[in-house]
Coordinates of C-alpha atoms in Angstrom, one line a residue:
M14 CA -0.1 0.0 -0.1
N15 CA 2.7 2.3 0.8
K16 CA 4.4 1.7 -2.6
L17 CA 0.9 2.6 -4.2
Y18 CA 0.7 5.7 -2.2
L19 CA 4.0 7.0 -3.1
W20 CA 3.4 6.3 -6.7
N21 CA 0.2 7.9 -6.9
I22 CA 1.5 11.1 -5.3
L23 CA 4.0 11.3 -7.9
F24 CA 1.2 11.3 -10.7
G25 CA -1.2 13.3 -8.6
V26 CA -4.3 11.5 -10.0
V27 CA -7.6 12.1 -8.3
L28 CA -10.5 9.8 -8.6
A29 CA -13.3 10.6 -6.0
L30 CA -16.1 8.1 -5.9
A31 CA -19.3 8.8 -4.0
A32 CA -20.0 6.1 -1.3
C33 CA -23.6 4.7 -1.2
A34 CA -25.2 4.4 2.2
A35 CA -26.6 1.0 3.3
P36 CA -27.7 -0.2 6.7
A37 CA -25.6 -2.3 8.5
G38 CA -26.2 -4.8 11.6
P39 CA -25.3 -3.8 15.2
H40 CA -22.0 -3.3 16.6
V41 CA -21.2 -5.4 19.6
T42 CA -18.4 -4.6 21.9
S43 CA -16.5 -7.6 21.3
P44 CA -15.3 -9.6 24.2
D45 CA -11.7 -10.9 23.8
T46 CA -11.8 -14.4 25.2
P47 CA -13.5 -17.5 23.8
A48 CA -15.9 -17.6 26.5
P49 CA -19.5 -17.4 25.3
V50 CA -21.4 -14.1 25.1
A51 CA -24.6 -12.9 24.2
A52 CA -24.6 -13.0 20.4
S53 CA -25.3 -10.2 17.8
P54 CA -28.2 -10.5 15.7
T55 CA -25.7 -10.3 12.9
P56 CA -23.6 -13.6 13.1
L57 CA -19.9 -13.4 12.5
P58 CA -19.0 -14.0 8.8
A59 CA -17.2 -17.0 7.7
T60 CA -13.4 -16.5 6.7
P61 CA -13.4 -15.2 3.2
A62 CA -11.8 -16.6 0.1
P63 CA -8.0 -15.9 -0.5
L64 CA -7.5 -11.9 -1.3
P65 CA -6.3 -10.6 -4.5
T66 CA -2.5 -9.1 -4.2
A67 CA -1.5 -5.7 -4.6
T68 CA 0.0 -6.6 -8.1
T69 CA -3.4 -8.0 -9.4
M70 CA -5.6 -5.5 -8.2
A71 CA -5.3 -1.7 -7.7
P72 CA -7.5 0.3 -5.5
S73 CA -10.4 2.2 -7.1
V74 CA -9.7 5.5 -5.3
T75 CA -6.3 6.9 -6.0
P76 CA -4.6 8.7 -2.9
V77 CA -3.7 12.4 -3.6
P78 CA -1.1 14.5 -2.2
V79 CA -2.1 15.9 1.4
T80 CA -1.9 19.7 1.4
A81 CA -3.5 20.0 4.8
S82 CA -1.4 20.3 7.9
D83 CA -1.5 17.8 10.6
D84 CA -3.3 20.4 12.8
E85 CA -5.9 20.8 10.1
I86 CA -6.3 16.9 9.7
I87 CA -6.8 16.5 13.4
A88 CA -9.2 19.3 13.5
Y89 CA -11.2 17.7 10.7
E90 CA -11.7 14.5 12.4
L91 CA -12.1 16.0 15.8
R92 CA -15.0 18.4 14.7
A93 CA -16.7 15.6 12.6
A94 CA -16.6 13.1 15.5
F95 CA -17.9 15.6 17.8
D96 CA -20.8 16.3 15.5
F97 CA -21.8 12.4 15.4
F98 CA -22.4 12.8 19.2
W99 CA -24.1 16.1 19.1
E100 CA -26.3 15.4 16.0
Q101 CA -27.2 11.6 16.4
A102 CA -28.6 12.1 19.8
N103 CA -32.4 12.0 20.5
T104 CA -32.9 15.8 21.1
D105 CA -36.7 15.7 21.9
P106 CA -37.3 17.0 25.2
A107 CA -40.5 15.1 25.5
S108 CA -39.1 11.8 24.6
P109 CA -38.3 9.1 27.2
G110 CA -35.0 8.5 25.3
F111 CA -33.8 12.2 25.3
G112 CA -29.9 12.3 25.2
L113 CA -29.5 8.6 23.8
I114 CA -27.0 8.3 21.1
R115 CA -27.2 6.0 18.0
D116 CA -24.8 3.0 17.9
R117 CA -24.0 3.9 14.3
Y118 CA -25.0 6.0 11.4
P119 CA -26.7 5.7 9.1
G120 CA -27.2 2.1 9.6
S121 CA -29.4 0.7 12.5
T122 CA -31.9 3.3 12.6
G123 CA -33.4 3.8 16.0
I124 CA -30.9 1.9 17.9
A125 CA -28.8 3.4 20.5
S126 CA -25.9 1.9 22.5
I127 CA -25.0 2.7 26.0
A128 CA -21.3 2.7 25.3
S129 CA -21.9 5.6 22.5
V130 CA -23.8 7.3 25.3
G131 CA -20.8 7.2 27.4
F132 CA -18.4 8.6 24.7
G133 CA -21.1 11.1 23.8
L134 CA -21.3 12.4 27.4
T135 CA -17.5 12.9 27.4
A136 CA -17.7 14.6 23.8
L137 CA -19.7 17.4 25.5
I138 CA -16.5 18.4 27.5
V139 CA -14.9 18.5 24.2
G140 CA -17.5 20.5 22.6
V141 CA -17.2 23.3 25.4
E142 CA -13.4 23.3 25.6
R143 CA -13.1 23.6 21.8
G144 CA -15.8 26.1 21.4
F145 CA -18.2 24.0 19.3
I146 CA -21.0 24.7 21.6
T147 CA -21.8 26.6 24.7
R148 CA -21.4 25.6 28.2
E149 CA -24.9 26.1 28.7
Q150 CA -25.8 23.8 25.6
A151 CA -23.7 21.1 26.9
Y152 CA -25.0 21.4 30.5
E153 CA -28.5 21.0 29.4
R154 CA -27.7 18.0 27.1
A155 CA -25.7 16.4 29.9
L156 CA -28.6 16.8 32.4
G157 CA -31.4 15.6 30.2
T158 CA -29.2 12.7 29.5
L159 CA -28.4 11.6 33.0
Q160 CA -32.4 12.1 33.9
T161 CA -33.0 9.5 31.1
L162 CA -30.4 7.1 32.6
E163 CA -31.8 7.5 36.0
R164 CA -35.2 6.6 34.7
M165 CA -34.0 3.6 32.3
A166 CA -34.6 -0.1 33.2
V167 CA -31.4 -1.3 34.8
V168 CA -30.4 -4.7 36.4
E169 CA -28.6 -3.9 39.7
G170 CA -27.3 -0.7 38.3
F171 CA -26.1 -2.3 35.0
Y172 CA -27.7 -1.3 31.5
Y173 CA -28.7 -3.3 28.5
H174 CA -26.2 -2.9 25.7
F175 CA -28.6 -1.8 23.0
V176 CA -31.7 0.3 23.6
D177 CA -34.4 1.9 21.6
I178 CA -33.4 5.5 21.1
K179 CA -36.9 6.8 21.6
T180 CA -38.0 4.7 24.5
G181 CA -34.8 3.8 26.4
Q182 CA -36.0 0.0 26.5
R183 CA -34.1 -3.2 25.6
A184 CA -33.5 -3.7 22.0
W185 CA -32.8 -6.9 20.2
Q186 CA -32.9 -9.1 23.1
S187 CA -29.5 -7.8 23.9
E188 CA -27.5 -8.4 26.9
V189 CA -26.9 -6.6 30.1
S190 CA -23.2 -5.8 29.5
S191 CA -20.5 -5.0 32.2
I192 CA -18.2 -3.4 30.0
D193 CA -20.6 -1.2 28.1
T194 CA -22.0 -0.1 31.5
A195 CA -18.4 0.6 32.3
I196 CA -17.9 2.8 29.3
L197 CA -21.2 4.6 29.9
L198 CA -20.3 5.2 33.7
M199 CA -16.8 6.7 32.5
G200 CA -18.9 9.3 30.6
V201 CA -21.3 9.6 33.5
L202 CA -18.5 10.4 36.0
A203 CA -16.6 12.8 33.4
A204 CA -19.7 14.8 32.8
G205 CA -20.4 15.1 36.5
Q206 CA -17.0 16.1 37.3
Y207 CA -16.7 18.7 34.6
F208 CA -20.3 20.3 34.7
G209 CA -20.8 20.0 38.5
G210 CA -24.4 21.0 40.1
E211 CA -27.3 18.8 39.5
V212 CA -25.2 16.8 36.7
Q213 CA -22.8 15.9 39.3
T214 CA -25.6 14.8 41.8
L215 CA -27.2 12.6 39.0
A216 CA -23.9 11.0 38.1
T217 CA -23.2 10.0 41.6
T218 CA -26.5 8.5 41.9
I219 CA -26.2 6.6 38.9
Y220 CA -22.8 5.5 39.7
E221 CA -23.4 4.5 43.3
R222 CA -26.5 2.4 42.6
V223 CA -24.2 -0.3 40.7
D224 CA -23.9 -3.4 42.5
W225 CA -20.5 -4.7 41.3
P226 CA -20.5 -7.8 43.4
W227 CA -23.5 -9.0 41.8
F228 CA -21.8 -9.2 38.3
L229 CA -18.9 -11.1 40.1
D230 CA -18.4 -14.6 39.7
P231 CA -17.6 -15.6 43.5
D232 CA -15.8 -18.9 42.6
R233 CA -13.6 -17.8 39.8
Q234 CA -13.3 -14.1 41.0
M235 CA -13.6 -12.7 37.6
F236 CA -16.3 -10.4 36.4
Y237 CA -18.9 -11.9 34.1
M238 CA -19.2 -10.4 30.4
A239 CA -23.1 -10.5 30.3
F240 CA -26.3 -11.3 31.7
T241 CA -29.6 -11.8 30.1
P242 CA -33.0 -12.5 32.2
E243 CA -33.4 -15.5 29.9
K244 CA -30.1 -17.4 30.2
G245 CA -28.4 -15.8 33.2
F246 CA -24.7 -15.0 33.1
S247 CA -22.2 -15.6 30.4
G248 CA -18.6 -15.1 29.6
H249 CA -15.7 -14.1 32.0
W250 CA -13.2 -11.4 31.8
D251 CA -10.6 -14.0 32.2
F252 CA -8.0 -12.5 29.7
Y253 CA -6.7 -9.0 29.5
A254 CA -8.6 -6.6 27.3
E255 CA -10.1 -3.3 27.5
Q256 CA -11.8 -4.0 30.9
L257 CA -9.2 -2.0 33.2
M258 CA -11.7 0.7 33.7
L259 CA -14.1 -2.0 35.3
Y260 CA -11.7 -2.8 38.0
V261 CA -11.0 0.7 38.7
L262 CA -14.8 1.6 38.8
A263 CA -15.6 -1.3 41.3
A264 CA -12.8 -0.6 43.5
G265 CA -13.6 3.0 43.7
S266 CA -17.4 2.3 44.8
P267 CA -18.4 3.7 48.2
T268 CA -21.5 1.6 48.1
H269 CA -20.9 -1.6 46.7
P270 CA -17.0 -2.1 46.2
V271 CA -15.1 -5.2 44.8
N272 CA -11.6 -5.5 46.1
E273 CA -8.6 -5.9 44.1
T274 CA -8.7 -9.6 43.6
P275 CA -10.4 -9.8 40.3
Y276 CA -8.0 -7.3 39.0
Y277 CA -5.0 -9.5 39.8
T278 CA -7.0 -12.9 38.9
F279 CA -7.3 -12.2 35.0
I280 CA -4.7 -13.9 32.9
R281 CA -1.8 -11.9 31.8
H282 CA -0.3 -13.5 29.0
E283 CA 2.8 -11.9 27.3
G284 CA 3.8 -12.1 23.8
R285 CA 5.5 -10.0 21.2
Y286 CA 5.7 -9.2 17.5
G287 CA 9.2 -9.9 15.9
A288 CA 12.1 -8.3 17.9
G289 CA 9.6 -5.5 19.6
D290 CA 9.2 -5.3 23.3
P291 CA 7.0 -8.1 24.8
F292 CA 3.7 -7.0 26.5
I293 CA 0.6 -8.4 27.9
H294 CA -1.9 -8.8 25.0
S295 CA -5.8 -9.3 24.3
W296 CA -7.2 -12.4 22.8
F297 CA -7.8 -11.2 19.4
G298 CA -5.1 -8.6 19.4
S299 CA -7.6 -5.9 18.5
L300 CA -6.1 -2.6 18.9
F301 CA -9.1 -1.3 20.8
T302 CA -8.5 -3.3 23.8
Y303 CA -5.2 -1.3 24.6
Q304 CA -7.0 1.9 24.2
F305 CA -10.5 2.2 25.7
S306 CA -9.6 2.6 29.2
H307 CA -6.8 4.8 28.5
A308 CA -9.2 7.5 27.1
W309 CA -10.4 8.4 30.4
I310 CA -7.8 7.0 32.8
D311 CA -4.1 8.1 32.5
F312 CA -1.9 5.5 33.4
R313 CA 1.4 7.2 32.7
G314 CA 3.8 6.9 35.6
L315 CA 1.8 4.5 37.4
V316 CA 2.6 0.8 38.2
D317 CA 0.5 -1.9 40.0
R318 CA 1.8 -4.3 42.6
K319 CA 3.1 -6.5 40.0
G320 CA 4.9 -3.8 38.5
V321 CA 2.9 -3.4 35.2
D322 CA 2.8 0.0 33.6
W323 CA -0.3 -0.2 31.4
H324 CA 0.4 3.0 29.4
Q325 CA 3.9 1.4 28.3
N326 CA 2.1 -1.8 27.8
S327 CA -0.2 0.2 24.9
V328 CA 2.9 1.8 23.7
A329 CA 4.4 -1.7 23.0
A330 CA 1.0 -3.1 21.6
S331 CA 0.7 -0.2 19.3
R332 CA 4.2 -0.3 18.1
A333 CA 3.6 -4.0 17.5
H334 CA 0.5 -3.2 15.2
Y335 CA 2.6 -0.7 13.3
D336 CA 5.7 -3.2 12.9
F337 CA 3.3 -6.0 11.7
A338 CA 1.8 -3.7 9.1
V339 CA 5.1 -2.7 7.7
T340 CA 6.1 -6.4 7.5
M341 CA 2.6 -7.0 5.7
D342 CA 3.2 -4.1 3.4
A343 CA 4.2 -6.5 0.3
K344 CA 1.4 -9.0 1.0
Y345 CA -1.7 -6.7 1.1
T346 CA -3.1 -3.7 -0.8
T347 CA -4.3 -1.8 2.3
I348 CA -2.3 -2.8 5.3
G349 CA 1.0 -1.1 5.5
P350 CA 3.0 1.6 7.1
T351 CA 0.5 4.3 6.2
A352 CA -2.8 2.3 7.0
W353 CA -2.5 0.2 10.1
G354 CA -4.0 -0.7 13.5
L355 CA -6.4 -3.6 13.1
T356 CA -9.2 -3.5 15.5
A357 CA -12.9 -4.4 15.8
C358 CA -14.8 -2.6 13.0
D359 CA -17.2 -3.0 9.8
G360 CA -15.7 -5.3 7.0
P361 CA -16.7 -6.4 3.4
N362 CA -18.8 -9.1 5.2
G363 CA -20.4 -7.1 8.0
Y364 CA -19.1 -6.4 11.5
E365 CA -16.0 -8.3 12.7
G366 CA -14.7 -8.4 16.2
R367 CA -11.8 -10.6 15.6
Y368 CA -9.6 -8.1 13.4
G369 CA -6.4 -8.0 15.2
A370 CA -2.7 -8.4 14.9
P371 CA -0.3 -10.8 16.5
P372 CA 0.3 -11.7 19.3
S373 CA -3.1 -13.2 19.7
G374 CA -4.5 -16.1 21.8
Y375 CA -1.7 -18.6 22.8
D376 CA -0.4 -19.3 19.3
N377 CA -1.1 -16.2 17.4
R378 CA -3.9 -17.7 15.5
S379 CA -6.8 -16.1 17.1
N380 CA -6.9 -12.8 15.1
F381 CA -8.6 -12.4 11.9
I382 CA -7.2 -10.4 8.9
D383 CA -8.9 -9.8 5.5
D384 CA -7.0 -6.5 4.6
T385 CA -9.5 -4.2 6.2
V386 CA -8.3 -1.4 8.2
P387 CA -10.2 1.1 10.4
P388 CA -9.0 4.6 10.8
A389 CA -10.1 4.4 14.5
G390 CA -7.0 2.0 15.2
A391 CA -4.2 4.2 14.5
I392 CA -5.9 7.3 15.5
G393 CA -7.0 5.9 18.9
S394 CA -3.2 5.1 19.5
I395 CA -2.0 8.6 18.8
I396 CA -1.0 9.1 22.7
F397 CA 1.1 5.9 22.2
T398 CA 2.6 6.3 18.7
P399 CA 2.1 9.8 17.7
E400 CA 4.3 9.9 14.6
E401 CA 2.9 6.6 13.3
S402 CA -0.6 7.7 14.0
L403 CA -0.1 11.1 12.2
Q404 CA 1.4 9.3 9.3
A405 CA -1.7 7.1 9.0
M406 CA -4.1 10.2 9.3
R407 CA -2.2 12.0 6.4
Y408 CA -3.1 9.1 4.1
Y409 CA -6.6 8.5 5.3
Y410 CA -7.2 12.2 4.6
S411 CA -6.1 11.8 1.0
L412 CA -8.7 9.1 0.3
E413 CA -11.8 11.1 -0.5
R414 CA -14.2 8.3 -0.7
L415 CA -13.1 7.3 3.1
K416 CA -14.3 10.9 4.1
G417 CA -17.9 11.8 4.9
R418 CA -20.3 13.7 7.2
Y419 CA -18.7 12.5 10.5
G420 CA -15.2 12.3 9.4
F421 CA -13.5 8.9 8.3
F422 CA -15.9 6.1 7.7
D423 CA -15.6 3.2 9.9
A424 CA -13.0 1.2 7.7
F425 CA -11.8 0.4 4.2
N426 CA -10.5 -2.4 2.2
L427 CA -8.7 -1.7 -1.2
S428 CA -8.2 -5.4 -2.1
R429 CA -12.0 -5.6 -2.6
D430 CA -12.6 -2.1 -3.6
W431 CA -14.9 -1.7 -0.4
Y432 CA -15.4 1.4 1.7
A433 CA -17.6 1.5 4.8
T434 CA -20.8 3.5 4.5
D435 CA -21.5 3.8 8.3
V436 CA -19.5 5.4 11.1
I437 CA -19.9 3.5 14.5
G438 CA -20.2 5.4 17.8
I439 CA -17.5 3.7 19.8
D440 CA -14.9 4.3 16.9
K441 CA -15.8 7.9 16.6
G442 CA -15.8 8.1 20.4
I443 CA -12.1 6.8 20.9
S444 CA -10.8 8.8 18.0
L445 CA -12.3 12.1 19.5
L446 CA -11.1 11.3 23.0
M447 CA -7.5 10.2 22.1
L448 CA -7.1 13.2 19.9
V449 CA -8.0 15.8 22.4
N450 CA -5.8 13.7 25.0
Y451 CA -2.9 13.9 22.5
Q452 CA -3.6 17.7 22.2
D453 CA -3.6 18.8 25.7
G454 CA -4.7 15.9 27.9
L455 CA -8.4 17.3 28.3
I456 CA -10.1 14.1 29.3
H457 CA -7.1 12.9 31.4
R458 CA -7.2 16.2 33.3
V459 CA -11.0 16.1 34.0
M460 CA -11.0 12.2 35.0
M461 CA -7.8 12.1 37.0
T462 CA -9.2 14.6 39.4
N463 CA -12.4 12.4 40.1
P464 CA -12.4 10.9 43.5
V465 CA -13.6 7.6 42.3
I466 CA -10.9 7.0 39.8
Q467 CA -8.2 8.3 42.5
T468 CA -9.9 5.7 45.0
G469 CA -10.0 2.8 42.6
L470 CA -6.4 3.3 41.5
A471 CA -5.4 3.2 45.0
Q472 CA -7.4 0.3 46.0
L473 CA -5.8 -1.6 43.2
G474 CA -2.5 -1.0 44.4
F475 CA -1.3 1.6 41.7
T476 CA 1.7 3.7 42.8
P477 CA 4.0 6.1 40.9
A478 CA 6.7 4.4 39.0
K479 CA 10.1 4.8 40.6

């Protein structure tokens, strides 16, 4: 891909094709172990046929020289991502679902995800600090959203993953999700910390009613992934993934706390790519697993009782993704040094939660690759690998077919001449939060003053690195 990019820049040829919108199936925040979880209505696709190589099939959209500066490219994606959360929310003040935010756009009309709401509540802080909206507008939206969340049906304080955006009621027979509730609560606490007043009061109420021990397997001392009224609990957070926030939130609770045992119980399996540094990796090797908790919690300079530095762990993981893409440049049309960061996203055959790079599983065979690359992968790692992430953003910005109303579409695959027509809330969310953290640490500065986060980290045994 890098070779195609350079060749096309020399010739300066532009071919912009319009992407046609099509509805897509729901996003599921993918668990990262083989344990069973509540299934998405859209099943995972079978492994596709072998891909054409770069020598047999050229991309339909020719990259063009990028004339915008890095700051302009960041501003483009940052503002567009914010606009998704601001515009694709239920803004009907008379609706029971006021403030709920779509899981994706334009697909899955009428469906909100609580994780998208968590990112969206945090996005309000960005909107105020970057001058996109007034503080009064943001406060009104935050307050109304928290009032909706307080009224919604919950199970021991935990929320259903997908809900009807108008009613707030459970959609698609979806599961009560521990990790999606955690993402929601990070946004709830962020809004409360930033806005204060009645927003803070409601945020505290919503957080403190969560019964963390109820979602814990007392025998294995691991959090379950999901609960449904029809089948009970399923899956365990038994392997490292994006769930670090879960332990911090549970340990910081003044009403229903869980001690540090589950945090030190999950499997910490180390691997490396090539000659890179070893790191504790997730099951599928999806890059989002090394990013999500870090969007709110600044782990820099902190180590736990076992000496683990999770920030440096994500640096090593992000670097491994980049190194893998460099190595695969000759094999794939899309993947290369300017298009890297494999993570859960839409693909040519639908949403795929297994996209990732090695190390994965126990034998590096658990991740799935079909030459699909999501912009959110590299962008979400910008605080870990700034130079490599900016290099990717320049390339993405040169692809007109990858750009839309809300910034970069979810993914693209040049081998198949395929571009996503949807954006997904959590992918826009991690891009937005990491971009502002890269600029000035905005979300980190807000969240690291929150007493819940400080208490949770202390209870888990985090201390400054020597």
